[in-house]
Amino acid sequence: METKQPFEHVVREHGPVVLRVCRAVLGVDEAEDAWSETFIAALKAYPELPPGANIEAWLVTIAHRKSLDLIRARNRRPSVVEELPARASVLGIPGDGQSDVLDAVGQLPPKQRQVIAYHYLAGLPYKDIALLLGGTADAARRAGADGIRNLRAVLAVVPEAVVKGETP
Amino acid sequence: MSVEHHEPEVSRLLAPLEAADPLTLERLHNSLAVCAEQSHALDIAYRTIDSPLGTLLLAASQRGVLRVAFSREGHDAVLQHLADHISPRILLAPARLDTAARELDEYFNQRRKAFDVPLDFSLSKGFRLNVLEHLPAIPYGRTESYTKVAEAAGNPRAVRAVGTACATNPLPLLLPCHRVVRSDGTYGGYLGGTEAKRFLLSLEGAA
């Protein structure tokens, strides 16, 4: 018999990645709702998951669907005035920088946010991301590259080579 | 899962998002456990308690307490066994076991002589189940021989099987297999170790 680990282990092992993915796709406020809905849905479906399946990819797929639900619900609500995005700093990332990066990610178009979350944070290959988002693996790769370029511009991160060059 | 960034700079760019947030994750886990309980999606809830016999694992289905395990059994192995044989829908969710934990605490403090939490006998069947169902009939502070238990369980010749049933009791303490001793008065084996059996019988004033 193929064994399946207790769901508690799944939450402990993959909870952090799913939270990062939800934050990148939705922002901090809605990320926790998406996380909770992802894991309650996963708990219900867990016995039917084939043994040996890639659990993290499965969770990211569920998180993607739950995030879309939340975005649709958000779009149905009257819009609220959002906070102005933080200004780009030329000094790099201050403090832990998490809120700055999240703000910057929040300014990207949805597809770029999704590709950055699924590929760079969760390690999903582009071909799997294409299945989630529609389109081709190449299109997903381009969206990811565009997203990273835009992030770099917003955060004004100076490439390492340039930093080294400037150091006397 | 290891993430391969073709550009190390991308890792540096996204590094702040990697920051672990243990408190948030703990809070999310706890509300997941509550939500799972409310939506009846949680097949097995578990928690641990401290006791004079070391850390005990308590696990309950929606019907009742399913398993009490000593730490020498390996709590991870016990949970994996439950995942394999009952359901993998298992979460650390203490609330379902509050009453069992309180009753065990009272028992260890000599303020309780019998348990009345609902039990789930799913892990036992056949003659072993007959044996386990007889155990609560042995009063607090008293002992019974394997032979007498075999008679009570309906098969006087199955003394050895009584030994096995007690040695594999999934609900020690709640089902007092520690009160079953050898006819010659020696303790006989115990899942929690002979020392634990001796401790419990002297706690109850039977030794």
Short mmCIF file of C-alpha atoms in Angstrom, two decimals:
data_model
loop_
_atom_site.label_atom_id
_atom_site.label_comp_id
_atom_site.label_asym_id
_atom_site.label_seq_id
_atom_site.Cartn_x
_atom_site.Cartn_y
_atom_site.Cartn_z
CA MET A 1 0.00 0.00 0.00
CA GLU A 2 1.28 3.44 -0.95
CA THR A 3 1.31 5.57 2.15
CA LYS A 4 0.00 9.09 2.38
CA GLN A 5 1.33 11.27 5.16
CA PRO A 6 -1.06 12.81 7.71
CA PHE A 7 -2.45 16.10 6.40
CA GLU A 8 -0.87 17.91 9.35
CA HIS A 9 2.53 17.27 7.73
CA VAL A 10 1.28 18.71 4.44
CA VAL A 11 0.26 21.94 6.18
CA ARG A 12 3.57 22.22 8.05
CA GLU A 13 5.68 21.45 5.01
CA HIS A 14 3.89 23.46 2.34
CA GLY A 15 1.98 26.12 4.31
CA PRO A 16 4.79 28.70 4.06
CA VAL A 17 5.14 28.43 0.26
CA VAL A 18 1.39 28.62 -0.27
CA LEU A 19 1.24 31.75 1.89
CA ARG A 20 4.03 33.40 -0.11
CA VAL A 21 2.29 32.52 -3.37
CA CYS A 22 -1.05 33.92 -2.14
CA ARG A 23 0.63 37.11 -0.94
CA ALA A 24 2.33 37.65 -4.27
CA VAL A 25 -0.87 37.03 -6.23
CA LEU A 26 -3.35 38.83 -3.96
CA GLY A 27 -1.48 41.04 -1.51
CA VAL A 28 -1.28 40.58 2.26
CA ASP A 29 -4.93 41.32 3.11
CA GLU A 30 -6.59 38.68 0.99
CA ALA A 31 -3.72 36.18 1.10
CA GLU A 32 -4.84 34.69 4.41
CA ASP A 33 -8.37 34.05 3.10
CA ALA A 34 -6.90 32.36 0.03
CA TRP A 35 -4.53 30.30 2.19
CA SER A 36 -7.37 29.11 4.44
CA GLU A 37 -9.67 28.26 1.56
CA THR A 38 -6.85 26.45 -0.22
CA PHE A 39 -6.08 24.22 2.74
CA ILE A 40 -9.68 23.46 3.67
CA ALA A 41 -10.35 22.44 0.04
CA ALA A 42 -7.13 20.42 0.00
CA LEU A 43 -8.07 18.67 3.26
CA LYS A 44 -11.41 17.62 1.79
CA ALA A 45 -9.86 16.36 -1.46
CA TYR A 46 -6.72 14.84 0.12
CA PRO A 47 -7.88 11.20 0.31
CA GLU A 48 -8.55 11.22 -3.46
CA LEU A 49 -5.13 12.67 -4.36
CA PRO A 50 -3.16 9.89 -6.11
CA PRO A 51 -0.27 8.68 -3.94
CA GLY A 52 3.06 10.00 -5.18
CA ALA A 53 1.47 13.13 -6.69
CA ASN A 54 3.41 16.40 -6.47
CA ILE A 55 1.67 17.85 -3.42
CA GLU A 56 3.10 21.35 -3.74
CA ALA A 57 2.04 21.69 -7.39
CA TRP A 58 -1.40 20.39 -6.42
CA LEU A 59 -1.68 22.98 -3.63
CA VAL A 60 -0.54 25.80 -5.93
CA THR A 61 -3.23 24.78 -8.42
CA ILE A 62 -5.88 24.99 -5.71
CA ALA A 63 -4.44 28.29 -4.46
CA HIS A 64 -4.62 29.64 -8.02
CA ARG A 65 -8.32 28.78 -8.30
CA LYS A 66 -9.12 30.19 -4.86
CA SER A 67 -7.23 33.39 -5.71
CA LEU A 68 -9.24 33.80 -8.91
CA ASP A 69 -12.45 33.42 -6.88
CA LEU A 70 -11.29 36.15 -4.50
CA ILE A 71 -10.28 38.45 -7.37
CA ARG A 72 -13.69 37.96 -9.01
CA ALA A 73 -15.44 38.69 -5.72
CA ARG A 74 -13.26 41.77 -5.27
CA ASN A 75 -14.15 43.03 -8.75
CA ARG A 76 -17.85 42.67 -7.98
CA ARG A 77 -17.50 44.90 -4.91
CA PRO A 78 -17.49 48.68 -5.27
CA SER A 79 -13.90 49.76 -5.64
CA VAL A 80 -12.12 51.38 -2.73
CA VAL A 81 -9.35 53.90 -2.94
CA GLU A 82 -6.13 51.98 -2.56
CA GLU A 83 -3.06 53.28 -0.81
CA LEU A 84 -0.57 54.91 -3.07
CA PRO A 85 2.30 52.56 -3.86
CA ALA A 86 5.52 53.12 -1.97
CA ARG A 87 8.01 55.23 -3.84
CA ALA A 88 10.95 53.40 -5.34
CA SER A 89 14.08 53.67 -3.25
CA VAL A 90 17.45 54.10 -4.82
CA LEU A 91 19.04 52.65 -1.69
CA GLY A 92 17.81 49.14 -2.35
CA ILE A 93 15.52 47.34 0.09
CA PRO A 94 15.25 48.84 3.57
CA GLY A 95 14.38 46.79 6.66
CA ASP A 96 13.13 43.31 5.90
CA GLY A 97 11.89 44.75 2.63
CA GLN A 98 8.95 42.38 2.47
CA SER A 99 6.31 45.09 2.31
CA ASP A 100 8.27 46.97 -0.36
CA VAL A 101 8.56 43.92 -2.56
CA LEU A 102 4.89 43.07 -1.99
CA ASP A 103 3.89 46.61 -2.91
CA ALA A 104 6.00 46.36 -6.04
CA VAL A 105 4.54 42.96 -6.96
CA GLY A 106 1.09 44.43 -6.34
CA GLN A 107 1.68 46.98 -9.08
CA LEU A 108 2.29 44.33 -11.73
CA PRO A 109 -0.42 43.08 -14.11
CA PRO A 110 -2.16 39.93 -12.77
CA LYS A 111 -0.48 37.49 -15.14
CA GLN A 112 3.00 38.71 -14.25
CA ARG A 113 2.18 38.41 -10.54
CA GLN A 114 0.88 34.89 -11.06
CA VAL A 115 3.92 33.73 -13.04
CA ILE A 116 6.32 35.22 -10.49
CA ALA A 117 4.42 33.50 -7.66
CA TYR A 118 4.07 30.12 -9.33
CA HIS A 119 7.49 29.94 -10.97
CA TYR A 120 9.84 31.89 -8.75
CA LEU A 121 8.19 31.27 -5.36
CA ALA A 122 6.68 27.81 -5.82
CA GLY A 123 9.06 26.40 -8.43
CA LEU A 124 6.38 25.35 -10.91
CA PRO A 125 7.76 24.76 -14.43
CA TYR A 126 6.48 27.13 -17.16
CA LYS A 127 4.62 24.32 -18.94
CA ASP A 128 2.55 23.66 -15.77
CA ILE A 129 1.91 27.38 -15.37
CA ALA A 130 0.67 27.52 -18.97
CA LEU A 131 -1.90 24.85 -18.07
CA LEU A 132 -3.13 27.01 -15.18
CA LEU A 133 -3.18 30.35 -16.98
CA GLY A 134 -3.87 29.28 -20.53
CA GLY A 135 -1.51 30.20 -23.37
CA THR A 136 1.86 28.67 -24.02
CA ALA A 137 4.87 27.94 -21.84
CA ASP A 138 6.77 30.58 -23.82
CA ALA A 139 4.12 33.17 -23.09
CA ALA A 140 4.34 32.32 -19.39
CA ARG A 141 8.13 32.62 -19.53
CA ARG A 142 7.84 36.05 -21.19
CA ALA A 143 5.31 37.23 -18.60
CA GLY A 144 7.71 36.12 -15.87
CA ALA A 145 10.64 37.92 -17.46
CA ASP A 146 8.56 41.08 -17.97
CA GLY A 147 7.42 40.88 -14.36
CA ILE A 148 10.95 40.60 -13.03
CA ARG A 149 12.09 43.49 -15.23
CA ASN A 150 9.21 45.65 -13.99
CA LEU A 151 9.91 44.69 -10.37
CA ARG A 152 13.56 45.63 -10.79
CA ALA A 153 12.55 49.00 -12.18
CA VAL A 154 10.10 49.69 -9.33
CA LEU A 155 12.51 48.59 -6.64
CA ALA A 156 15.48 50.19 -8.39
CA VAL A 157 17.65 47.22 -7.56
CA VAL A 158 21.11 47.80 -8.88
CA PRO A 159 22.65 44.69 -10.45
CA GLU A 160 25.52 43.31 -8.40
CA ALA A 161 28.10 43.96 -11.11
CA VAL A 162 27.26 47.66 -11.08
CA VAL A 163 27.38 47.81 -7.28
CA LYS A 164 30.82 46.24 -7.34
CA GLY A 165 31.92 48.67 -10.03
CA GLU A 166 30.87 51.62 -7.88
CA THR A 167 32.69 50.43 -4.78
CA PRO A 168 36.08 52.09 -4.57
CA MET B 1 10.99 22.37 -3.47
CA SER B 2 14.18 24.05 -4.61
CA VAL B 3 13.67 26.96 -6.92
CA GLU B 4 16.26 27.41 -9.60
CA HIS B 5 16.65 30.98 -10.59
CA HIS B 6 18.63 31.45 -13.73
CA GLU B 7 19.70 34.81 -12.42
CA PRO B 8 20.92 34.97 -8.82
CA GLU B 9 19.75 38.56 -8.91
CA VAL B 10 16.13 37.38 -9.11
CA SER B 11 16.60 35.43 -5.89
CA ARG B 12 17.99 38.55 -4.30
CA LEU B 13 15.06 40.57 -5.61
CA LEU B 14 12.44 38.19 -4.20
CA ALA B 15 14.37 37.23 -1.06
CA PRO B 16 12.21 39.39 1.25
CA LEU B 17 9.15 37.36 0.26
CA GLU B 18 10.85 34.18 1.48
CA ALA B 19 10.89 35.43 5.07
CA ALA B 20 9.22 32.81 7.26
CA ASP B 21 6.45 34.12 9.45
CA PRO B 22 5.92 31.47 12.17
CA LEU B 23 3.31 33.41 14.14
CA THR B 24 1.08 34.04 11.13
CA LEU B 25 1.42 30.42 10.04
CA GLU B 26 0.54 29.23 13.55
CA ARG B 27 -2.55 31.44 13.59
CA LEU B 28 -3.58 30.23 10.12
CA HIS B 29 -3.06 26.61 11.17
CA ASN B 30 -5.23 27.04 14.24
CA SER B 31 -8.08 28.65 12.34
CA LEU B 32 -7.80 25.89 9.71
CA ALA B 33 -8.23 23.31 12.49
CA VAL B 34 -11.34 25.12 13.79
CA CYS B 35 -12.81 25.52 10.30
CA ALA B 36 -12.08 21.86 9.44
CA GLU B 37 -13.85 20.78 12.62
CA GLN B 38 -16.89 22.97 11.92
CA SER B 39 -17.23 21.71 8.35
CA HIS B 40 -16.86 18.05 9.44
CA ALA B 41 -13.88 17.67 7.11
CA LEU B 42 -11.53 16.56 9.87
CA ASP B 43 -11.55 12.77 10.24
CA ILE B 44 -8.90 12.62 12.99
CA ALA B 45 -7.97 15.35 15.47
CA TYR B 46 -4.99 14.91 17.74
CA ARG B 47 -3.07 16.61 20.51
CA THR B 48 -0.43 15.69 23.06
CA ILE B 49 -0.57 16.00 26.84
CA ASP B 50 2.10 15.84 29.52
CA SER B 51 1.64 13.07 32.06
CA PRO B 52 3.65 11.26 34.76
CA LEU B 53 4.21 8.59 32.07
CA GLY B 54 5.69 11.11 29.63
CA THR B 55 4.07 12.81 26.68
CA LEU B 56 0.89 11.06 25.55
CA LEU B 57 -0.64 11.35 22.09
CA LEU B 58 -4.45 11.49 21.99
CA ALA B 59 -6.29 11.06 18.69
CA ALA B 60 -10.05 11.13 18.11
CA SER B 61 -12.36 10.52 15.19
CA GLN B 62 -15.70 12.32 14.99
CA ARG B 63 -17.15 9.36 16.94
CA GLY B 64 -14.76 9.31 19.85
CA VAL B 65 -11.23 8.74 21.09
CA LEU B 66 -9.47 6.37 18.72
CA ARG B 67 -5.96 6.13 20.06
CA VAL B 68 -3.84 6.91 23.12
CA ALA B 69 -0.13 6.43 22.52
CA PHE B 70 2.97 6.47 24.72
CA SER B 71 5.98 8.31 23.38
CA ARG B 72 7.97 5.04 23.22
CA GLU B 73 5.59 3.95 20.45
CA GLY B 74 6.80 6.88 18.30
CA HIS B 75 4.02 9.44 17.84
CA ASP B 76 4.88 10.03 14.18
CA ALA B 77 4.62 6.31 13.48
CA VAL B 78 1.27 6.17 15.29
CA LEU B 79 -0.12 9.06 13.22
CA GLN B 80 1.14 7.45 10.01
CA HIS B 81 -0.59 4.21 11.02
CA LEU B 82 -3.85 6.14 11.52
CA ALA B 83 -3.38 7.83 8.12
CA ASP B 84 -2.89 4.42 6.47
CA HIS B 85 -5.70 2.56 8.24
CA ILE B 86 -8.38 5.13 9.07
CA SER B 87 -7.89 8.39 7.12
CA PRO B 88 -5.08 10.81 6.20
CA ARG B 89 -7.37 13.78 7.02
CA ILE B 90 -5.48 14.38 10.26
CA LEU B 91 -4.75 17.69 11.97
CA LEU B 92 -3.36 18.88 15.26
CA ALA B 93 -6.67 20.15 16.64
CA PRO B 94 -6.73 20.07 20.44
CA ALA B 95 -10.34 21.14 21.05
CA ARG B 96 -11.87 17.76 20.18
CA LEU B 97 -9.73 16.16 22.88
CA ASP B 98 -10.30 18.69 25.66
CA THR B 99 -12.55 16.39 27.68
CA ALA B 100 -10.30 13.36 27.30
CA ALA B 101 -7.28 15.46 28.31
CA ARG B 102 -9.08 16.81 31.36
CA GLU B 103 -10.27 13.36 32.46
CA LEU B 104 -6.78 11.89 32.11
CA ASP B 105 -5.36 14.76 34.12
CA GLU B 106 -7.93 14.08 36.86
CA TYR B 107 -7.07 10.37 36.76
CA PHE B 108 -3.36 11.03 37.21
CA ASN B 109 -4.21 13.32 40.12
CA GLN B 110 -6.35 10.59 41.76
CA ARG B 111 -9.51 12.62 41.31
CA ARG B 112 -11.11 10.27 38.76
CA LYS B 113 -11.63 6.49 38.75
CA ALA B 114 -13.49 5.94 35.49
CA PHE B 115 -13.65 7.61 32.09
CA ASP B 116 -16.81 8.57 30.28
CA VAL B 117 -15.53 10.04 26.99
CA PRO B 118 -16.94 8.37 23.85
CA LEU B 119 -14.54 5.83 22.33
CA ASP B 120 -14.05 4.70 18.75
CA PHE B 121 -13.07 1.02 18.50
CA SER B 122 -12.32 1.12 14.75
CA LEU B 123 -8.74 -0.10 15.25
CA SER B 124 -9.84 -3.36 16.90
CA LYS B 125 -11.96 -6.27 15.82
CA GLY B 126 -12.86 -9.88 16.60
CA PHE B 127 -11.76 -11.46 19.86
CA ARG B 128 -9.43 -8.56 20.64
CA LEU B 129 -12.42 -6.23 20.54
CA ASN B 130 -14.28 -8.55 22.99
CA VAL B 131 -11.31 -8.33 25.35
CA LEU B 132 -11.11 -4.53 25.10
CA GLU B 133 -14.83 -4.16 25.70
CA HIS B 134 -14.54 -6.19 28.89
CA LEU B 135 -11.67 -4.10 30.35
CA PRO B 136 -13.78 -1.24 31.79
CA ALA B 137 -15.57 -3.86 33.91
CA ILE B 138 -12.38 -4.36 35.97
CA PRO B 139 -12.82 -1.84 38.79
CA TYR B 140 -10.32 0.88 39.64
CA GLY B 141 -7.68 -0.38 42.02
CA ARG B 142 -8.35 -4.06 41.26
CA THR B 143 -6.62 -6.52 38.96
CA GLU B 144 -7.77 -9.51 36.96
CA SER B 145 -5.72 -12.40 35.53
CA TYR B 146 -5.33 -13.03 31.80
CA THR B 147 -7.21 -16.31 32.38
CA LYS B 148 -10.21 -14.59 33.94
CA VAL B 149 -10.30 -12.00 31.17
CA ALA B 150 -10.26 -14.81 28.58
CA GLU B 151 -13.29 -16.34 30.28
CA ALA B 152 -15.08 -12.99 30.45
CA ALA B 153 -14.36 -12.35 26.77
CA GLY B 154 -16.01 -15.62 25.85
CA ASN B 155 -13.06 -17.90 25.12
CA PRO B 156 -11.46 -19.37 28.28
CA ARG B 157 -8.68 -21.08 26.26
CA ALA B 158 -7.55 -17.89 24.54
CA VAL B 159 -5.28 -16.68 27.35
CA ARG B 160 -2.45 -15.90 24.95
CA ALA B 161 -4.81 -13.92 22.71
CA VAL B 162 -5.81 -11.86 25.74
CA GLY B 163 -2.13 -11.05 26.22
CA THR B 164 -1.91 -9.90 22.60
CA ALA B 165 -5.13 -7.87 22.88
CA CYS B 166 -3.77 -6.06 25.95
CA ALA B 167 -0.33 -5.57 24.40
CA THR B 168 -1.90 -3.95 21.33
CA ASN B 169 -4.65 -2.00 23.13
CA PRO B 170 -5.07 1.20 21.05
CA LEU B 171 -6.68 2.94 24.03
CA PRO B 172 -4.44 2.32 27.06
CA LEU B 173 -5.46 4.12 30.29
CA LEU B 174 -8.99 4.73 28.97
CA LEU B 175 -9.36 0.94 28.60
CA PRO B 176 -7.46 -0.29 31.66
CA CYS B 177 -5.37 -3.14 30.27
CA HIS B 178 -2.86 -2.29 33.01
CA ARG B 179 -5.26 -4.02 35.45
CA VAL B 180 -4.74 -7.35 33.71
CA VAL B 181 -1.89 -9.27 35.37
CA ARG B 182 -0.46 -12.77 35.41
CA SER B 183 -2.08 -15.47 37.57
CA ASP B 184 1.14 -15.68 39.60
CA GLY B 185 0.71 -12.01 40.52
CA THR B 186 3.57 -10.67 38.35
CA TYR B 187 2.81 -7.74 36.10
CA GLY B 188 3.07 -9.08 32.59
CA GLY B 189 3.85 -6.85 29.64
CA TYR B 190 2.53 -3.38 28.92
CA LEU B 191 2.62 -1.13 25.87
CA GLY B 192 3.92 1.72 28.00
CA GLY B 193 6.55 -0.50 29.64
CA THR B 194 6.44 -2.56 32.84
CA GLU B 195 7.44 0.49 34.87
CA ALA B 196 4.37 2.35 33.64
CA LYS B 197 2.14 -0.57 34.56
CA ARG B 198 3.65 -0.69 38.04
CA PHE B 199 3.17 3.09 38.37
CA LEU B 200 -0.52 2.92 37.38
CA LEU B 201 -1.34 0.03 39.71
CA SER B 202 0.33 1.78 42.63
CA LEU B 203 -1.43 5.05 41.70
CA GLU B 204 -4.70 3.14 41.99
CA GLY B 205 -3.55 1.52 45.22
CA ALA B 206 -3.67 -1.97 43.74
CA ALA B 207 0.02 -2.82 44.05
#
